Structure formats: structure tokens, C-alpha cells
PDB file of C-alpha atoms in Angstrom:
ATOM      1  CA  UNK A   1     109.132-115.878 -85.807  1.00  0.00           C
ATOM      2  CA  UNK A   2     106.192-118.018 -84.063  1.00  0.00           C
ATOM      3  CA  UNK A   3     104.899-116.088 -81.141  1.00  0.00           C
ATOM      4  CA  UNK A   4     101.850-116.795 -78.875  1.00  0.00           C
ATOM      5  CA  UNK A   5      99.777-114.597 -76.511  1.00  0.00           C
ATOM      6  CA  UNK A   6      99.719-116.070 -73.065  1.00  0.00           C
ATOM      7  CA  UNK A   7      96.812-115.227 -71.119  1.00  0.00           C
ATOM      8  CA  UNK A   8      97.413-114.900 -66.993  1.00  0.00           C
ATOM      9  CA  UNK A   9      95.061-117.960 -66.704  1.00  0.00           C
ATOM     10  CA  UNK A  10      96.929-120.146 -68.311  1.00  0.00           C
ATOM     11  CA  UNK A  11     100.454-118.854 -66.294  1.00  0.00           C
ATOM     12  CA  UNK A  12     101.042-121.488 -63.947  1.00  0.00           C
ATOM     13  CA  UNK A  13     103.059-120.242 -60.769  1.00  0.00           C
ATOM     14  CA  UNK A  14     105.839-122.904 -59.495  1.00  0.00           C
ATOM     15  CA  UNK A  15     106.194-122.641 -55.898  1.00  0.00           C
ATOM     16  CA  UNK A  16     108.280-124.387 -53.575  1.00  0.00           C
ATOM     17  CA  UNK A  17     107.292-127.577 -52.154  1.00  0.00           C
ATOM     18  CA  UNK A  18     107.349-131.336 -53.665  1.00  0.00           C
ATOM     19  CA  UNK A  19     106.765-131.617 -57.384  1.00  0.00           C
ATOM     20  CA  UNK A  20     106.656-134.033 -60.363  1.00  0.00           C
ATOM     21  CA  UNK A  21     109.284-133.777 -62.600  1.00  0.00           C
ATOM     22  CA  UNK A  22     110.612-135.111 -66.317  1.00  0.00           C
ATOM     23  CA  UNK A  23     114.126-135.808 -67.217  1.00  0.00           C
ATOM     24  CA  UNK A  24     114.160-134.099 -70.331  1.00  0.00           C
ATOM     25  CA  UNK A  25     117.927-134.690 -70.944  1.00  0.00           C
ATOM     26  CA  UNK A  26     120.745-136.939 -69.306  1.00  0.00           C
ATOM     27  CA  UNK A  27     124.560-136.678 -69.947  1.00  0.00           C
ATOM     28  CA  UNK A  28     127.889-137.669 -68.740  1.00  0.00           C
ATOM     29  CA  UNK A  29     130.311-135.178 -67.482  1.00  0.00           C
ATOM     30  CA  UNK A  30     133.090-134.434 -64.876  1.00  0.00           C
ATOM     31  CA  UNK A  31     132.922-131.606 -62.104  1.00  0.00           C
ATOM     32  CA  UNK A  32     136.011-129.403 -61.902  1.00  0.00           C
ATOM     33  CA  UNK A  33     137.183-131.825 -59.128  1.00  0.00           C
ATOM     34  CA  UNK A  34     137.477-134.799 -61.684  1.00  0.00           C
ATOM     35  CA  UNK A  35     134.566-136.568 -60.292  1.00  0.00           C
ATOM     36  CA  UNK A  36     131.961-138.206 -62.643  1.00  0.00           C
ATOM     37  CA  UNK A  37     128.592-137.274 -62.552  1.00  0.00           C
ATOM     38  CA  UNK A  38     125.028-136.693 -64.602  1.00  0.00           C
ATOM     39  CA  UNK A  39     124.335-133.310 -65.566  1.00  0.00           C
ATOM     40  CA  UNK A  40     120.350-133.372 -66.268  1.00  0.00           C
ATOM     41  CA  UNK A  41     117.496-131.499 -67.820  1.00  0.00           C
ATOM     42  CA  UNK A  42     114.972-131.645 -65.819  1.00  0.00           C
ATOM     43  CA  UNK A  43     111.312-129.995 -66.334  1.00  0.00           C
ATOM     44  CA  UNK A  44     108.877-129.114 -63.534  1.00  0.00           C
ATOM     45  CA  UNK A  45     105.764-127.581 -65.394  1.00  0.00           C
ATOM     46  CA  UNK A  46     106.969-124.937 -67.499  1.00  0.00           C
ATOM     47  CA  UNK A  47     110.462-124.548 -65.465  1.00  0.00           C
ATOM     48  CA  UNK A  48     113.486-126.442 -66.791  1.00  0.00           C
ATOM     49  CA  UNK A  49     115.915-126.688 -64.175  1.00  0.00           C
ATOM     50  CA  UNK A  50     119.899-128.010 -64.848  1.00  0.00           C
ATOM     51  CA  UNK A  51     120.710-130.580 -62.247  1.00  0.00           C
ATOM     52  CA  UNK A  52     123.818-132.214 -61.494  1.00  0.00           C
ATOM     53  CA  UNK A  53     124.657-136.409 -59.803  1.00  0.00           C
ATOM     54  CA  UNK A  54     127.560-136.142 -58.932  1.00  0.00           C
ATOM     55  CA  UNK A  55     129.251-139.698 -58.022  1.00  0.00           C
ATOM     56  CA  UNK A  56     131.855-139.863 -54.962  1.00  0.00           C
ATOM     57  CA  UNK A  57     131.646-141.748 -51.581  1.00  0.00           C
ATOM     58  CA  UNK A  58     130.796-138.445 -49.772  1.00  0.00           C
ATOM     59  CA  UNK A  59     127.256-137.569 -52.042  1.00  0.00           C
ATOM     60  CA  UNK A  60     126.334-141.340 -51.944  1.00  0.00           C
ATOM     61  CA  UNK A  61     123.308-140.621 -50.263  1.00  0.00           C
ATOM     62  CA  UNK A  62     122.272-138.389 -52.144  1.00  0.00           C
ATOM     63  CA  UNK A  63     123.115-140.160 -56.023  1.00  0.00           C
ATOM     64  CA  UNK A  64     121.013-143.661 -53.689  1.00  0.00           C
ATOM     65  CA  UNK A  65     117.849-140.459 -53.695  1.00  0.00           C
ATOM     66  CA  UNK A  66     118.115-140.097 -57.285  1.00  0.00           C
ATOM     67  CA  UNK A  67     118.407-143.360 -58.283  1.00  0.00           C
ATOM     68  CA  UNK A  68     115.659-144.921 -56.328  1.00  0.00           C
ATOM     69  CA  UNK A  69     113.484-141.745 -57.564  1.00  0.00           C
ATOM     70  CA  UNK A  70     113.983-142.768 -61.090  1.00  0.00           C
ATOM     71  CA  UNK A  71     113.322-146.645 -60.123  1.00  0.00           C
ATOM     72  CA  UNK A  72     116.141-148.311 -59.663  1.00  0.00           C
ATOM     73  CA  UNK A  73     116.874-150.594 -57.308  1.00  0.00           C
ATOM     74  CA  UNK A  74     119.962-149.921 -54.363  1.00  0.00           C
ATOM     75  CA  UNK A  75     121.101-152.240 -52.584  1.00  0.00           C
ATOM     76  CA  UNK A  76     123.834-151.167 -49.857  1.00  0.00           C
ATOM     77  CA  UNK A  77     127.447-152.311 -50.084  1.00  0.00           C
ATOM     78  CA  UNK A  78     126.255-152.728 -54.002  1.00  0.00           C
ATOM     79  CA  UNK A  79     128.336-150.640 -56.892  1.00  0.00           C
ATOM     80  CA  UNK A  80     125.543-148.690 -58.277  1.00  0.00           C
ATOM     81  CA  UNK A  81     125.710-147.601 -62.120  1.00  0.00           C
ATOM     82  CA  UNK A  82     123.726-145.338 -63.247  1.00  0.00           C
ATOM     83  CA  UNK A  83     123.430-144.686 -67.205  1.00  0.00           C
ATOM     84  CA  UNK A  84     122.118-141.708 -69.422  1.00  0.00           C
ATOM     85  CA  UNK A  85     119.232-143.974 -70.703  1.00  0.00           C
ATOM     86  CA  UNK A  86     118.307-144.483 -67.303  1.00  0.00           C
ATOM     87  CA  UNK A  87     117.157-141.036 -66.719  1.00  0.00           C
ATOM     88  CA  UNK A  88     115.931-139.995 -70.195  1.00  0.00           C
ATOM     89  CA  UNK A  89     112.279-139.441 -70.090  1.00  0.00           C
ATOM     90  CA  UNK A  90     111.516-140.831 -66.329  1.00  0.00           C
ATOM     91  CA  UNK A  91     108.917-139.533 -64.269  1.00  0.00           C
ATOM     92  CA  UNK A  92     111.037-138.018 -60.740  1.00  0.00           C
ATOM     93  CA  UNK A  93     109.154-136.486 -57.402  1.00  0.00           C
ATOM     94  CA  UNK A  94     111.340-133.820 -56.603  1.00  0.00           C
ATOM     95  CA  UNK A  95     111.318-130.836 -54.105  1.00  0.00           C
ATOM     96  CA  UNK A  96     112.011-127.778 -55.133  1.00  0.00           C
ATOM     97  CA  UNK A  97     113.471-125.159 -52.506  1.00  0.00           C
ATOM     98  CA  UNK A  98     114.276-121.125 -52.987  1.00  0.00           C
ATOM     99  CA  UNK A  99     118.734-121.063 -53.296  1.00  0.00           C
ATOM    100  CA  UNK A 100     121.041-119.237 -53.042  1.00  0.00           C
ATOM    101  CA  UNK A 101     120.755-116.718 -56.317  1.00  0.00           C
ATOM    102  CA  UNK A 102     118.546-113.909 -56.567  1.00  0.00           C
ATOM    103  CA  UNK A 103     116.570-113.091 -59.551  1.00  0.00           C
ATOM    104  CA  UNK A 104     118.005-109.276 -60.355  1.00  0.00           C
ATOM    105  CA  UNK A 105     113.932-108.499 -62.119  1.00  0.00           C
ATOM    106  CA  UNK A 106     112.138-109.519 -58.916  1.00  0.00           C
ATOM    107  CA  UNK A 107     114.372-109.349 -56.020  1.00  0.00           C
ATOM    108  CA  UNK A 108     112.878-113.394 -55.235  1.00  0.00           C
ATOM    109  CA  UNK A 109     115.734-116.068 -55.134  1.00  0.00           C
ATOM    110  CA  UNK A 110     115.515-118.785 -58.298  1.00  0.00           C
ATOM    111  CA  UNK A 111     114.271-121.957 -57.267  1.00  0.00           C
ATOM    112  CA  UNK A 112     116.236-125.237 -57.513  1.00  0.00           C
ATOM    113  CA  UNK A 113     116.029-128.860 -57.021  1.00  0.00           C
ATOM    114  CA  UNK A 114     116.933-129.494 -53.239  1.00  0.00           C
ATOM    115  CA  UNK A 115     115.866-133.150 -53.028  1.00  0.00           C
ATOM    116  CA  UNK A 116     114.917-136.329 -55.229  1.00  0.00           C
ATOM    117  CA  UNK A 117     111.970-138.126 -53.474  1.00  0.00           C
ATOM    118  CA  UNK A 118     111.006-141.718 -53.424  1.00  0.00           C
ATOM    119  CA  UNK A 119     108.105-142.952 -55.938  1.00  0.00           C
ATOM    120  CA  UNK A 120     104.467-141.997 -54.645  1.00  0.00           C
ATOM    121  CA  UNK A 121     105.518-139.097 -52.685  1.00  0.00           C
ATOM    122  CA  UNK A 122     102.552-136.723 -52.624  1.00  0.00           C
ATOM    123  CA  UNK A 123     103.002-133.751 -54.876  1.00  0.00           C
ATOM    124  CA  UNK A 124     102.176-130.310 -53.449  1.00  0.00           C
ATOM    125  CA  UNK A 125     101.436-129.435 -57.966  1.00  0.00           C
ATOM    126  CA  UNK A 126      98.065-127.512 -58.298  1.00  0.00           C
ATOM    127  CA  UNK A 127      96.377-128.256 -61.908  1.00  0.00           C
ATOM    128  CA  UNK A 128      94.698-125.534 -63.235  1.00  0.00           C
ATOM    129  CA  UNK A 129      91.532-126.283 -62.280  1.00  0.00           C
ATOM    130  CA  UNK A 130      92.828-126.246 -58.909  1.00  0.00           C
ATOM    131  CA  UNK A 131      94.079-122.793 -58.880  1.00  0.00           C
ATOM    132  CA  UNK A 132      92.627-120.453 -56.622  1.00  0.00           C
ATOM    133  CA  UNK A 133      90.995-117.058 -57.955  1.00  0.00           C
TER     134      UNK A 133
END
């Protein structure tokens, strides 16, 4: 079995604030309510968070976020389609916020993806030459 020794240097800590992000997987699905949506892969440094678009009237602002974070173009009173290959691969500002579930190991709630951001939103990411000792 491969195995690697990671040093506390290298560990990266993922805090919450605004964030680049890959789509590192894109498919179709339906929520238990019958409504289409994405359900996405999406990795923020060494995190890889699930994420779901889901597609009715009501969320509308929030699927117009996502798309315009991945680069596509809305255009109110538009039908807006969204595809799998869309997403695949793109470059997304997101910001990542503490939820609702608690990690049972450190007491600390996970993180999740609260918002999609527009392109050229500042990211709050600290390299690691940036990181504070």
C-alpha cells in the first residue's frame, strides 16, 4: 500500500472565508423532491467538498451564482442550461462557511460551501509561503 509521511509544514489549514475552488466532478441527478440538479465534486486545497445545484424557480438565485462563477453568461427572463461539461475542471471562487454538522474527533463543525462568488473575487487562500509561524 503507498503511504507518505506528511510533515506539519506542509499541512495546509482550510479556514473559513472566500476560496478558489476546482470542479473535480459534475453529474446529473434528482433531489428526493423530483427536482433536477448538479451534484459536484468540488476541491478547495486538500478538502473535497460534495455540492449540490439544485434547479427550481425558488433557488434561481442561487443556480444564476453558480453559473456566472463558472463563466457563463445569465441573462434574466433567459432559460438557463447548465451541462456536466460545463463544470468539469472550471476554476470557481467560493466561500466556505462552518454548518451545521459537528466533527465527533474535534468537537469543530465541518465546513461547507455557503456561496459561489463572481470571477475575480479576492481569495482569503494563504500559500505556504504565506503561512504564519
Amino acid at each position: 500500500m503507498p503511504s507518505v509521511k506528511i510533515d506539519k509544514s506542509e499541512q495546509v489549514s482550510i479556514k473559513p472565508g472566500v476560496h478558489s475552488a476546482i470542479i473535480d466532478d459534475a453529474a446529473e441527478a434528482v433531489s428526493n423532491a423530483g427536482n433536477e440538479m448538479l451534484k459536484l465534486k468540488v476541491k478547495v486545497g486538500s478538502l473535497t467538498f460534495n455540492s449540490w445545484v439544485v434547479f427550481t424557480t425558488k433557488n434561481s438565485r442561487n443556480v444564476a451564482e453558480f453559473a456566472t462563477s463558472i463563466g457563463k453568461k445569465v441573462v434574466e427572463g433567459k432559460t438557463l442550461t447548465i451541462e456536466t461539461e460545463d463544470c468539469i475542471g472550471k476554476t470557481a471562487t467560493v466561500e466556505l462557511g462552518e454548518g451545521e454538522r459537528i466533527n465527533e474527533k474535534t468537537g469543530k463543525p465541518y465546513l461547507e460551501i455557503k456561496r459561489w462568488l463572481p470571477p475575480g473575487t479576492e481569495s482569503t487562500d494563504v500559500t505556504g509561503d504565506e503561512i504564519p509561524f
